PDB file of C-alpha atoms in Angstrom:
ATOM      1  CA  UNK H 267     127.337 127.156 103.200  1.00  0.00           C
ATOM      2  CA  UNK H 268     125.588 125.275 100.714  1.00  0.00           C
ATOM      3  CA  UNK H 269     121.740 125.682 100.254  1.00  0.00           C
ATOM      4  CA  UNK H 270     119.365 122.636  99.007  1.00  0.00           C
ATOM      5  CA  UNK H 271     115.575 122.360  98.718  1.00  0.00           C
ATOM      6  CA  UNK H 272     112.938 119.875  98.720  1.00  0.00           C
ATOM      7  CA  UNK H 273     112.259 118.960  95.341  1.00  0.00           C
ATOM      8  CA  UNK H 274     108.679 119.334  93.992  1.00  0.00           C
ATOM      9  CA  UNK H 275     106.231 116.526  93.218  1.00  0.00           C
ATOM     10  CA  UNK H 276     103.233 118.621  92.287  1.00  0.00           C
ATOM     11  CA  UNK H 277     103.052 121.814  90.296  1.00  0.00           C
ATOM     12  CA  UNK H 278     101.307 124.745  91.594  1.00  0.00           C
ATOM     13  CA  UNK H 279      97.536 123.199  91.468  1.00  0.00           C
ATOM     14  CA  UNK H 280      98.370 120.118  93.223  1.00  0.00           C
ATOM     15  CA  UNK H 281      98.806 118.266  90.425  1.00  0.00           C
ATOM     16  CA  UNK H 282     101.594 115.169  90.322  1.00  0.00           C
ATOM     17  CA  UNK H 283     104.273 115.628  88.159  1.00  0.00           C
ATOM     18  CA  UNK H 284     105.675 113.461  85.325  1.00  0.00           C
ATOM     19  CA  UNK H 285     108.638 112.424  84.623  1.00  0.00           C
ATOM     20  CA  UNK H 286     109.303 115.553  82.081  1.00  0.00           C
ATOM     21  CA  UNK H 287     108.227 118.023  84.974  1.00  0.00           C
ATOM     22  CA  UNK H 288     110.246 116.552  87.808  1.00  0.00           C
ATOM     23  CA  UNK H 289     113.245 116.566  85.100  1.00  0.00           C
ATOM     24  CA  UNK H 290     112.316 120.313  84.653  1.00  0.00           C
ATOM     25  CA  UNK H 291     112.035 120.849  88.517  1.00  0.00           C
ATOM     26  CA  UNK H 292     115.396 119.600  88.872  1.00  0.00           C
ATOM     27  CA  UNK H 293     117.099 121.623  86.267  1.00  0.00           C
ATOM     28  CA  UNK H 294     115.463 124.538  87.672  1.00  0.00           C
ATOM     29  CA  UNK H 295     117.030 123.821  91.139  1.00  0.00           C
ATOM     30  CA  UNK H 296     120.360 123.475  89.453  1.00  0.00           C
ATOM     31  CA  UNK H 297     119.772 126.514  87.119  1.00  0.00           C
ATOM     32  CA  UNK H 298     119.492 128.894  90.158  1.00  0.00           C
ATOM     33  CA  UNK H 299     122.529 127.880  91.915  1.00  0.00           C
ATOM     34  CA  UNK H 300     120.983 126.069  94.175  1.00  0.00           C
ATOM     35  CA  UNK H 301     123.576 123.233  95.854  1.00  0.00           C
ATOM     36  CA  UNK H 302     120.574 119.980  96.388  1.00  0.00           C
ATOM     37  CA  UNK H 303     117.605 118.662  95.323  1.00  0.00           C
ATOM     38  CA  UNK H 304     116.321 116.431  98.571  1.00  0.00           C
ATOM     39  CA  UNK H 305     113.004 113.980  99.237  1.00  0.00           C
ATOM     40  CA  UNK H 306     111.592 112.158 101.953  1.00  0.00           C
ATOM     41  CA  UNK H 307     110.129 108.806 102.110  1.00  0.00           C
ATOM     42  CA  UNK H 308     106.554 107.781 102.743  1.00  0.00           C
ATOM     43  CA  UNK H 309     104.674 105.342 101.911  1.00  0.00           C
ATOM     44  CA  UNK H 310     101.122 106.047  99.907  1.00  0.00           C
ATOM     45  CA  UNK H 311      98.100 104.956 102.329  1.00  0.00           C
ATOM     46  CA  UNK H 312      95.174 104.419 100.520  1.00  0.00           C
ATOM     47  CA  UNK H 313      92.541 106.374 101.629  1.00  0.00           C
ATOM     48  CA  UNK H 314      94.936 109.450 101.688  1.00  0.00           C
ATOM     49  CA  UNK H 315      95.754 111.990  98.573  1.00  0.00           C
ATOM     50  CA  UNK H 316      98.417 113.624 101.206  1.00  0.00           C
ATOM     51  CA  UNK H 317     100.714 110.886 100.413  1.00  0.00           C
ATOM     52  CA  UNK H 318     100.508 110.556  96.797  1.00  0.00           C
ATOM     53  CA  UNK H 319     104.101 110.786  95.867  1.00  0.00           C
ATOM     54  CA  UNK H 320     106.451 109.045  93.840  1.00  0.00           C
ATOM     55  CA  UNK H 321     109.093 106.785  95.047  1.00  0.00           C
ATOM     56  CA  UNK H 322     112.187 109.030  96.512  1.00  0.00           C
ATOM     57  CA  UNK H 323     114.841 106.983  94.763  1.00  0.00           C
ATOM     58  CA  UNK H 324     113.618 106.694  91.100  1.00  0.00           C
ATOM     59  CA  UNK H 325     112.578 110.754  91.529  1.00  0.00           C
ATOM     60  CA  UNK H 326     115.901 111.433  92.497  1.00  0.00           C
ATOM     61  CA  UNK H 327     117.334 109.096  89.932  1.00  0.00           C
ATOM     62  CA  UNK H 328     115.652 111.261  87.671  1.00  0.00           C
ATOM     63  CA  UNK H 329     116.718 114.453  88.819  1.00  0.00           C
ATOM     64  CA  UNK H 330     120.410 112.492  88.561  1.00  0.00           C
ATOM     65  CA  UNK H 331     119.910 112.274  84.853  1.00  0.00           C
ATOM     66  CA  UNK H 332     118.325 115.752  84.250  1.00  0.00           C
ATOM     67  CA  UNK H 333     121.375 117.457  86.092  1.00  0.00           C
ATOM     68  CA  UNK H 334     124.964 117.577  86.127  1.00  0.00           C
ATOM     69  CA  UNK H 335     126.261 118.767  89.593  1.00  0.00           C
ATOM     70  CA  UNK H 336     123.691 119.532  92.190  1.00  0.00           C
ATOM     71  CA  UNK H 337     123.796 117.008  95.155  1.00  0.00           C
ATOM     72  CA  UNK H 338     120.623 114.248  95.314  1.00  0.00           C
ATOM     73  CA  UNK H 339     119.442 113.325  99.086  1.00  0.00           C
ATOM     74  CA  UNK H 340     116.594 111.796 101.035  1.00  0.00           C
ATOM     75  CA  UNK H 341     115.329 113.266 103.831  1.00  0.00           C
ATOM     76  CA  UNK H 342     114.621 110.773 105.355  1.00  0.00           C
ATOM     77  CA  UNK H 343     114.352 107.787 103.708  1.00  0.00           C
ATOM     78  CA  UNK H 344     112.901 104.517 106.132  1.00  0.00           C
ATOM     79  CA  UNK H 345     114.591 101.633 104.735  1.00  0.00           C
ATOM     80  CA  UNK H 346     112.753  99.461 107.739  1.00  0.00           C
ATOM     81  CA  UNK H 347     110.045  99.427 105.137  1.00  0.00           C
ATOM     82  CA  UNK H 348     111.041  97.958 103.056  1.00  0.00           C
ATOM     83  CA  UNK H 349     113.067  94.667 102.516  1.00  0.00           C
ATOM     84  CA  UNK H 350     117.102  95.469 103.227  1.00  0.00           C
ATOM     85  CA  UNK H 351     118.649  93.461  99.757  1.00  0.00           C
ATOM     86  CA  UNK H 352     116.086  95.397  97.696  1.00  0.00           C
ATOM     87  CA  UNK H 353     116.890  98.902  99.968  1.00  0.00           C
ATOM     88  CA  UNK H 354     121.159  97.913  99.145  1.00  0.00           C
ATOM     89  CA  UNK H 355     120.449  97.647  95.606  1.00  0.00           C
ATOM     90  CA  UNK H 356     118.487 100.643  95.053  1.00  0.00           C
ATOM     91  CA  UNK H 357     121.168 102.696  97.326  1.00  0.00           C
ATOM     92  CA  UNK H 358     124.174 101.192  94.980  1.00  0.00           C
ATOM     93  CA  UNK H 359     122.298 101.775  92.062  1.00  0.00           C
ATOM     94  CA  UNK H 360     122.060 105.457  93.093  1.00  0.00           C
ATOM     95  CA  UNK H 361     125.891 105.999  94.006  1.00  0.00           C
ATOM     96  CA  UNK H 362     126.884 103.915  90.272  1.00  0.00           C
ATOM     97  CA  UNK H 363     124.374 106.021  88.059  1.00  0.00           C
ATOM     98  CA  UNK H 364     124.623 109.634  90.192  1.00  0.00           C
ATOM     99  CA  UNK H 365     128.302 109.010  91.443  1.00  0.00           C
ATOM    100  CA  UNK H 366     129.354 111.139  94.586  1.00  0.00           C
ATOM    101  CA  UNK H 367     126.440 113.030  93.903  1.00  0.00           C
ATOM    102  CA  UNK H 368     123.764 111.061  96.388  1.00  0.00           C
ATOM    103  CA  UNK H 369     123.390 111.570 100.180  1.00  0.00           C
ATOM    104  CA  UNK H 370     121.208 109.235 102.208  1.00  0.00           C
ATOM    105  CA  UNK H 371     119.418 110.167 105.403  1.00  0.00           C
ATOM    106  CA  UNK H 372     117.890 107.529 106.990  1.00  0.00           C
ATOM    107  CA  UNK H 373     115.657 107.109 110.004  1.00  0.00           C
ATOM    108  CA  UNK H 374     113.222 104.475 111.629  1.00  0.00           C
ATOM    109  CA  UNK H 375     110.068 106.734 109.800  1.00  0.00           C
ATOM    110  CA  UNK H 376     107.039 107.956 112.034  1.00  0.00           C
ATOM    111  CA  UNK H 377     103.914 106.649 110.974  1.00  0.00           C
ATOM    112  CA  UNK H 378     102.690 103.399 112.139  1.00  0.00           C
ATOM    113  CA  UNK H 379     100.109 103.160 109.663  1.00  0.00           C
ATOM    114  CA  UNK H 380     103.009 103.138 107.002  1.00  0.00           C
ATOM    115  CA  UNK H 381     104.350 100.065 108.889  1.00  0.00           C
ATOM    116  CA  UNK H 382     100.928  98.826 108.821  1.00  0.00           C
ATOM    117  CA  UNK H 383     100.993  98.916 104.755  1.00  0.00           C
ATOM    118  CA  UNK H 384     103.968  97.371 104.683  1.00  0.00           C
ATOM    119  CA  UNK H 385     103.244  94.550 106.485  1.00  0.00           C
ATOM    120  CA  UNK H 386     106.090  95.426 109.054  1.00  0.00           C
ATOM    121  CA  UNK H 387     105.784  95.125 113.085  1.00  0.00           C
TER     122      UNK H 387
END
């Protein structure tokens, strides 16, 4: 069995991380034994501090760097949001600079309103 968690944006008041403290985050997943570090996709709506987050891929990217064996995922990332040659070079980038490391979930997403933002019917 192998045991991953979602890794943390915000520290314990709310607060969004930098790129120190989601480095940190990470080597504390990997310092526990922990097996994955894992992040899902949304888009930020304005209007909405719920979704302040940073982008899944450049987080994990991050963590990549920050850590030497724990396994990198999205849960679930909604590449219908974004343009599909920028979404294949952000996924190859990932498997070049964290090699067999990163594991992509994908899915169609669930909010309209992100489709909205996005300019996507």
């Amino acid at each position: 069995m192998r045991i991953g968690v979602n890794l943390s944006t915000t520290d314990e008041h709310g607060r969004l991380l930098d790129g120190k403290g989601l480095a940190a985050m990470a080597r504390l997943i990997e310092d526990v034994g922990l097996d994955g570090a894992w992040l899902g996709d949304h888009l930020p709506i304005p209007g909405t501090d719920v979704r302040r987050r940073p982008d899944p891929l450049m987080a994990l990217l991050l963590a990549a760097h920050a850590t030497e064996r724990i396994e990198l995922g999205t849960c679930i990332y909604a590449p219908g949001l974004r343009g599909m040659y920028e979404v294949a070079q952000r996924f190859a980038t990932m498997t070049t600079l964290a090699p067999g490391r990163f594991t992509l979930g994908v899915g169609t997403g669930s909010q309209q309103r992100e489709y909205e933002a996005a300019g996507v019917d």
